[in-house]
Amino acid sequence: MISYQRLNNLTGFILFGIAAVVYWLTMEPTLSFWDCGEFIAASSKLEVGHQPGAPLFLMIGKLFSLLAMGNTTKIAYWINLSSVLFSAATIMFLYWTITALATKLYPEKKSNTQILSIIAAGAIGALAYTFSDTFWFSAVEAEVYALSTLFTAIVFWAILKWENEPDNRWLVFIAFMVGLSIGVHLLSLLAIPAIVLVYYFKTTAKPGLKGTFKALLFGCLLVGLVQFAIVQYLVLSAAQADLFFVNTLGLGFGTGAMSFILLIVLWIAYGIYYSVKHKKYQLNLALVCLAFVLFGFSSYFMIVIRANAKPNINLSNPDNPFSLYGYLGRTNYGDTPLLYGRTFDAGQTGIKETGTEYRKGADKYEESGKTYKAEYDKNLIFPRTYSQKPNHIAFYRQWLGLGENESPNLAQNLSFFSTYQVGFMYMRYFLWNFVGRQNDIHSQGNFTDGNWITGIKSMDALRLGNQAKLPPSITKNEGNNVYYGLPLLLGLAGMIYVYRKNKQATLIITTLFFCTGLAIICYLNQDPMQVRERDYAYVGSFYAFAIFIGFGVLAIQELFQRFAAAKLSLSIAVLTGLLAAPAIMGIQGWDDHNRSGKQTALDFASNYLNSCAPNAILFTNADNDTYPLWYAQEVEGIRTDVRVVNLQFLADSDYINQMKKQAYQSAALPIAMRPDQYQKGVRDYFPYIDYGFKDSVELKDLLAVLTSDSKEDKVEMQGGSFENFLPTKRLKLSVDAAQLVRTNTVAAKDLDKVVPQMEWDFKKDFATKADLAIFDILAHNNWERPVYFGSSLSDDTYIGLDKYLHLEGYAYRLLPYKKGADDQRDKSQVTNSEVMYHNTMQKMNFKGFHTARYLDPETRRVANDTWVFQNALAGNLINEGKKAMAQQVMTKSVRELPLKLYSIHDTLNRLETISNLNHLNDRKTASLLGQQTLSFLDAELGYIASLSPALQRASIGDIQLGMYVLSGLDELTAKGIDPKLNQQIKAKFKELEGIFSRNLG
């Protein structure tokens, strides 16, 4: 007789080993894009990352970073490895969860075949999740989702252990895990309703529909209590206590908060004592669980402690209870309506005061302003179409087919919820994981990017058009993963099987599935045009579905038992389950999840920083424009002389204070404003009021007006307050030519290019505190430090200085050079050529694009931007008569940058490359690239031409771009590059032109 317990434990550890090896082999060896750079940097030095923080994750990351033994280049490796181990442990607990549920379907004494069936179900379900697209993505990088999912797995497994062995210490353990998980991510809170259901079914003799509903409601209430009462309002209460102790009693900062915490501790301690003395068992259990939740939540003390230490990364500076409350409440992310709110075309009718905000003063708390809630004339229940950003409004109208002046009604609002938020932003991701994925291109709803597919062409054609002539942007994309829907079918079979055998277990798993998937959709209420795919937010629901996949093995076994012996039916079920889920998922997904050898994010950060002159000031965006740079500086010490200034954070007074301090080799920024002139609640917003200035206003003079405390320099606002305002958009900055030479900003030989004063138009209808800080830096820098702007900022972020920006690598340098009236080039085509040539050839390394096994979409974006910049540099060098330098640039680019085409948009860069090679008489390379480009466009445009006229019209942008590139290739190859190729291009252009003219008019 097989020992089930021993075999079950052993198999769990084996699955841990398998998953760990898989994730280790495909792990990214250094930082990844998005938040990983920030998480690694903040872990390495225990700094304060973005809201709402992840203190426990950072502390664990710090422990793993110590394994680098002082080798800073290995810190990212070890922190990434922590995610590998967390993810492998998740697979182990998932396996034990499936087997714990499966044992309930069999009698107390199990046969060997039944034991092996349970083991097989658990193993196949766990392996399916191992190779699921979304979980695999998070398992190989330093993000919070791997550890967060582990906590979810542990708490769900623990309640099943309690169900099997009703020892309430398991409940206390769950409470502690939930409290700890808050210091990572709030995902595991969503397992609470399922946990409550397990508790209800176990402790109720005859559970009914009404009781089940009450248990679910109570579980949701517990989630709300933890998320709001504990995570936020407990901190707010501590802040209010601190306000009383400091402002009223005159005691020091923190005394009120600590007294409040001590009072909570004493209250819980007395409650536990009272419950023991009077034998109030349920009260005792509740208070002990509460104590352990709070004990786990106490990891947030790390955030407050480190914020008071003022590290280089100290976002929102949560160094007191009030700022910590705002930090936990994610107040910087704005307000999203949930149950009732505006439509996207609503007009504001009023504003209602909702509270008072405080800031930490010198010796007491000071009012920093009021909080308000706007009121609107058009509102809906359960508002889903609420965003009033212009590009979002256009998206809503297009998605719902609304006219220019048409407002969404309730039905259309719910249609957007069902088709976009649920269908596109959840079900599409769910089906990626268990049915198949078209490609990895970030989609905004078009039919050729990022859709789910089955791989069954006739079925996919019903949604996505003709599938017989798929282009390389789909078939050659590593993210093209075809499962034929087999994992989904296996999971559905498992769901039906469990429902037939144990309806309570089905409801528990389904509750976990719903709460970690669709409930998040309802809560997040995502607006359209997200900057990246958001599937990682729903990884918990995919975990729940993997449980059903495991049960699918038992469903197959039961089916075959009707025709075959028990052992044979088990063998067939195991083989079918393995092939239908983990095998096909692993084989299809390996290439687009294999990040071994990839260091493109680190290379990007190094190249970005090396684009800047010594001691530079570099203005950047958030996410991929900043976090890799933070990692490079904070962890590996790369170019710490460059001061990275994130413009999204520059509106925060505490961040400005950071910028006024030395950071490593970077001196304090030249900000002349006093702290009281930009503190929280002061000069947050400057409305533009035209005062009729005919001439440009000197920046220092404008700054004096913007920072003036005189009532004459302010305007009365609604509510009666007086605020500073922007009196003109026409600005100037006088230029001292001698100072430019002294600071090596401009060589003496180039002084004839310099303008006596820089004049520009500010492009927004209001200015922010961030703009004020930029004005201050520019006005007082006096060209002492080079000033750069990132190359991927939004147009309004350049504050109108576009004509004075010159590309020197991945960043634009601010230079007071003249620009001819007939020079209509975009700033991305304007280079400070000799400096950029030196940076490119001596300081920038693009070889990481070739060592990576897989280029993810963000890496490809960087590669495309690099091609744009390198083509611009080579083209300008050619025009300046420096062909030898241009040839070196193009040789390096062709050798080190990716040549594979992923989309029609990529061919635009290729056209510029071929043009430059043609000017340099490198016709062999030009011809080769021209042939590749023609072949790609032939396949892509040919596919579009095979579609219905309606789908062709939906692809009009790609058609126009592709035909433009073909026309450009025709013109280039006609100049003698390759006569035979030219004839092929002409024929293809004529053929496609005829097709599109007939179909599109």
mmCIF file with all atom_site columns, C-alpha atoms in Angstrom, residues 418-501:
data_model
loop_
_atom_site.group_PDB
_atom_site.id
_atom_site.type_symbol
_atom_site.label_atom_id
_atom_site.label_alt_id
_atom_site.label_comp_id
_atom_site.label_asym_id
_atom_site.label_entity_id
_atom_site.label_seq_id
_atom_site.pdbx_PDB_ins_code
_atom_site.Cartn_x
_atom_site.Cartn_y
_atom_site.Cartn_z
_atom_site.occupancy
_atom_site.B_iso_or_equiv
_atom_site.pdbx_formal_charge
_atom_site.auth_seq_id
_atom_site.auth_comp_id
_atom_site.auth_asym_id
_atom_site.auth_atom_id
_atom_site.pdbx_PDB_model_num
ATOM 1  C CA . SER A 1 418 ? -18.713 43.952 -20.678 1.00 0.00 ? 418 SER A CA 1
ATOM 2  C CA . THR A 1 419 ? -16.882 44.297 -23.994 1.00 0.00 ? 419 THR A CA 1
ATOM 3  C CA . TYR A 1 420 ? -13.802 46.303 -23.026 1.00 0.00 ? 420 TYR A CA 1
ATOM 4  C CA . GLN A 1 421 ? -13.134 45.976 -19.302 1.00 0.00 ? 421 GLN A CA 1
ATOM 5  C CA . VAL A 1 422 ? -14.307 42.366 -18.988 1.00 0.00 ? 422 VAL A CA 1
ATOM 6  C CA . GLY A 1 423 ? -13.910 41.131 -22.555 1.00 0.00 ? 423 GLY A CA 1
ATOM 7  C CA . PHE A 1 424 ? -10.756 42.910 -23.682 1.00 0.00 ? 424 PHE A CA 1
ATOM 8  C CA . MET A 1 425 ? -8.978  43.610 -20.398 1.00 0.00 ? 425 MET A CA 1
ATOM 9  C CA . TYR A 1 426 ? -9.741  40.323 -18.667 1.00 0.00 ? 426 TYR A CA 1
ATOM 10 C CA . MET A 1 427 ? -11.138 37.530 -20.834 1.00 0.00 ? 427 MET A CA 1
ATOM 11 C CA . ARG A 1 428 ? -8.530  38.199 -23.505 1.00 0.00 ? 428 ARG A CA 1
ATOM 12 C CA . TYR A 1 429 ? -5.819  37.681 -20.881 1.00 0.00 ? 429 TYR A CA 1
ATOM 13 C CA . PHE A 1 430 ? -7.542  34.617 -19.459 1.00 0.00 ? 430 PHE A CA 1
ATOM 14 C CA . LEU A 1 431 ? -7.732  33.068 -22.917 1.00 0.00 ? 431 LEU A CA 1
ATOM 15 C CA . TRP A 1 432 ? -4.073  33.963 -23.606 1.00 0.00 ? 432 TRP A CA 1
ATOM 16 C CA . ASN A 1 433 ? -3.187  31.626 -20.780 1.00 0.00 ? 433 ASN A CA 1
ATOM 17 C CA . PHE A 1 434 ? -5.428  28.699 -21.624 1.00 0.00 ? 434 PHE A CA 1
ATOM 18 C CA . VAL A 1 435 ? -6.403  28.952 -25.314 1.00 0.00 ? 435 VAL A CA 1
ATOM 19 C CA . GLY A 1 436 ? -3.642  30.713 -27.219 1.00 0.00 ? 436 GLY A CA 1
ATOM 20 C CA . ARG A 1 437 ? -2.109  34.082 -28.024 1.00 0.00 ? 437 ARG A CA 1
ATOM 21 C CA . GLN A 1 438 ? -1.808  35.852 -31.369 1.00 0.00 ? 438 GLN A CA 1
ATOM 22 C CA . ASN A 1 439 ? 1.423   37.753 -30.662 1.00 0.00 ? 439 ASN A CA 1
ATOM 23 C CA . ASP A 1 440 ? 3.042   39.874 -27.954 1.00 0.00 ? 440 ASP A CA 1
ATOM 24 C CA . ILE A 1 441 ? 2.333   43.258 -29.555 1.00 0.00 ? 441 ILE A CA 1
ATOM 25 C CA . HIS A 1 442 ? 0.561   45.631 -27.153 1.00 0.00 ? 442 HIS A CA 1
ATOM 26 C CA . SER A 1 443 ? -3.003  45.953 -28.403 1.00 0.00 ? 443 SER A CA 1
ATOM 27 C CA . GLN A 1 444 ? -5.526  48.760 -28.195 1.00 0.00 ? 444 GLN A CA 1
ATOM 28 C CA . GLY A 1 445 ? -8.265  46.702 -29.794 1.00 0.00 ? 445 GLY A CA 1
ATOM 29 C CA . ASN A 1 446 ? -7.169  46.081 -33.388 1.00 0.00 ? 446 ASN A CA 1
ATOM 30 C CA . PHE A 1 447 ? -7.513  42.623 -34.907 1.00 0.00 ? 447 PHE A CA 1
ATOM 31 C CA . THR A 1 448 ? -3.833  41.924 -35.653 1.00 0.00 ? 448 THR A CA 1
ATOM 32 C CA . ASP A 1 449 ? -2.230  42.630 -32.263 1.00 0.00 ? 449 ASP A CA 1
ATOM 33 C CA . GLY A 1 450 ? -2.373  40.794 -28.958 1.00 0.00 ? 450 GLY A CA 1
ATOM 34 C CA . ASN A 1 451 ? -5.636  38.901 -29.427 1.00 0.00 ? 451 ASN A CA 1
ATOM 35 C CA . TRP A 1 452 ? -6.442  35.442 -28.129 1.00 0.00 ? 452 TRP A CA 1
ATOM 36 C CA . ILE A 1 453 ? -6.500  32.689 -30.723 1.00 0.00 ? 453 ILE A CA 1
ATOM 37 C CA . THR A 1 454 ? -7.184  28.980 -30.743 1.00 0.00 ? 454 THR A CA 1
ATOM 38 C CA . GLY A 1 455 ? -4.929  28.036 -33.643 1.00 0.00 ? 455 GLY A CA 1
ATOM 39 C CA . ILE A 1 456 ? -7.962  26.511 -35.354 1.00 0.00 ? 456 ILE A CA 1
ATOM 40 C CA . LYS A 1 457 ? -8.026  28.779 -38.384 1.00 0.00 ? 457 LYS A CA 1
ATOM 41 C CA . SER A 1 458 ? -11.709 28.447 -39.267 1.00 0.00 ? 458 SER A CA 1
ATOM 42 C CA . MET A 1 459 ? -12.689 29.350 -35.702 1.00 0.00 ? 459 MET A CA 1
ATOM 43 C CA . ASP A 1 460 ? -10.251 32.265 -35.424 1.00 0.00 ? 460 ASP A CA 1
ATOM 44 C CA . ALA A 1 461 ? -11.394 33.606 -38.801 1.00 0.00 ? 461 ALA A CA 1
ATOM 45 C CA . LEU A 1 462 ? -14.849 34.288 -37.371 1.00 0.00 ? 462 LEU A CA 1
ATOM 46 C CA . ARG A 1 463 ? -13.337 37.011 -35.153 1.00 0.00 ? 463 ARG A CA 1
ATOM 47 C CA . LEU A 1 464 ? -10.087 38.019 -36.804 1.00 0.00 ? 464 LEU A CA 1
ATOM 48 C CA . GLY A 1 465 ? -10.643 37.632 -40.524 1.00 0.00 ? 465 GLY A CA 1
ATOM 49 C CA . ASN A 1 466 ? -8.914  35.326 -42.980 1.00 0.00 ? 466 ASN A CA 1
ATOM 50 C CA . GLN A 1 467 ? -6.341  33.125 -41.218 1.00 0.00 ? 467 GLN A CA 1
ATOM 51 C CA . ALA A 1 468 ? -5.074  31.291 -44.310 1.00 0.00 ? 468 ALA A CA 1
ATOM 52 C CA . LYS A 1 469 ? -2.413  33.879 -45.146 1.00 0.00 ? 469 LYS A CA 1
ATOM 53 C CA . LEU A 1 470 ? -1.157  35.049 -41.784 1.00 0.00 ? 470 LEU A CA 1
ATOM 54 C CA . PRO A 1 471 ? 1.745   37.542 -41.946 1.00 0.00 ? 471 PRO A CA 1
ATOM 55 C CA . PRO A 1 472 ? 5.127   37.266 -40.166 1.00 0.00 ? 472 PRO A CA 1
ATOM 56 C CA . SER A 1 473 ? 4.036   39.871 -37.571 1.00 0.00 ? 473 SER A CA 1
ATOM 57 C CA . ILE A 1 474 ? 1.901   37.015 -36.252 1.00 0.00 ? 474 ILE A CA 1
ATOM 58 C CA . THR A 1 475 ? 3.525   33.752 -37.302 1.00 0.00 ? 475 THR A CA 1
ATOM 59 C CA . LYS A 1 476 ? 7.142   34.820 -36.678 1.00 0.00 ? 476 LYS A CA 1
ATOM 60 C CA . ASN A 1 477 ? 6.414   36.597 -33.404 1.00 0.00 ? 477 ASN A CA 1
ATOM 61 C CA . GLU A 1 478 ? 7.716   34.672 -30.390 1.00 0.00 ? 478 GLU A CA 1
ATOM 62 C CA . GLY A 1 479 ? 4.479   35.456 -28.542 1.00 0.00 ? 479 GLY A CA 1
ATOM 63 C CA . ASN A 1 480 ? 2.438   33.481 -31.075 1.00 0.00 ? 480 ASN A CA 1
ATOM 64 C CA . ASN A 1 481 ? 1.440   30.608 -28.774 1.00 0.00 ? 481 ASN A CA 1
ATOM 65 C CA . VAL A 1 482 ? -1.156  28.128 -29.984 1.00 0.00 ? 482 VAL A CA 1
ATOM 66 C CA . TYR A 1 483 ? -2.782  25.752 -27.486 1.00 0.00 ? 483 TYR A CA 1
ATOM 67 C CA . TYR A 1 484 ? -5.897  24.904 -29.554 1.00 0.00 ? 484 TYR A CA 1
ATOM 68 C CA . GLY A 1 485 ? -7.939  25.651 -26.435 1.00 0.00 ? 485 GLY A CA 1
ATOM 69 C CA . LEU A 1 486 ? -6.903  22.326 -24.871 1.00 0.00 ? 486 LEU A CA 1
ATOM 70 C CA . PRO A 1 487 ? -5.997  23.692 -21.394 1.00 0.00 ? 487 PRO A CA 1
ATOM 71 C CA . LEU A 1 488 ? -9.340  25.536 -21.326 1.00 0.00 ? 488 LEU A CA 1
ATOM 72 C CA . LEU A 1 489 ? -11.267 22.406 -22.269 1.00 0.00 ? 489 LEU A CA 1
ATOM 73 C CA . LEU A 1 490 ? -9.388  20.431 -19.636 1.00 0.00 ? 490 LEU A CA 1
ATOM 74 C CA . GLY A 1 491 ? -10.242 23.059 -17.023 1.00 0.00 ? 491 GLY A CA 1
ATOM 75 C CA . LEU A 1 492 ? -13.915 23.170 -18.015 1.00 0.00 ? 492 LEU A CA 1
ATOM 76 C CA . ALA A 1 493 ? -14.055 19.382 -17.821 1.00 0.00 ? 493 ALA A CA 1
ATOM 77 C CA . GLY A 1 494 ? -12.534 19.605 -14.349 1.00 0.00 ? 494 GLY A CA 1
ATOM 78 C CA . MET A 1 495 ? -15.055 22.255 -13.311 1.00 0.00 ? 495 MET A CA 1
ATOM 79 C CA . ILE A 1 496 ? -17.982 20.079 -14.401 1.00 0.00 ? 496 ILE A CA 1
ATOM 80 C CA . TYR A 1 497 ? -16.414 17.062 -12.692 1.00 0.00 ? 497 TYR A CA 1
ATOM 81 C CA . VAL A 1 498 ? -15.979 18.876 -9.355  1.00 0.00 ? 498 VAL A CA 1
ATOM 82 C CA . TYR A 1 499 ? -19.495 20.323 -9.581  1.00 0.00 ? 499 TYR A CA 1
ATOM 83 C CA . ARG A 1 500 ? -20.939 16.856 -9.969  1.00 0.00 ? 500 ARG A CA 1
ATOM 84 C CA . LYS A 1 501 ? -18.866 15.447 -7.105  1.00 0.00 ? 501 LYS A CA 1
#
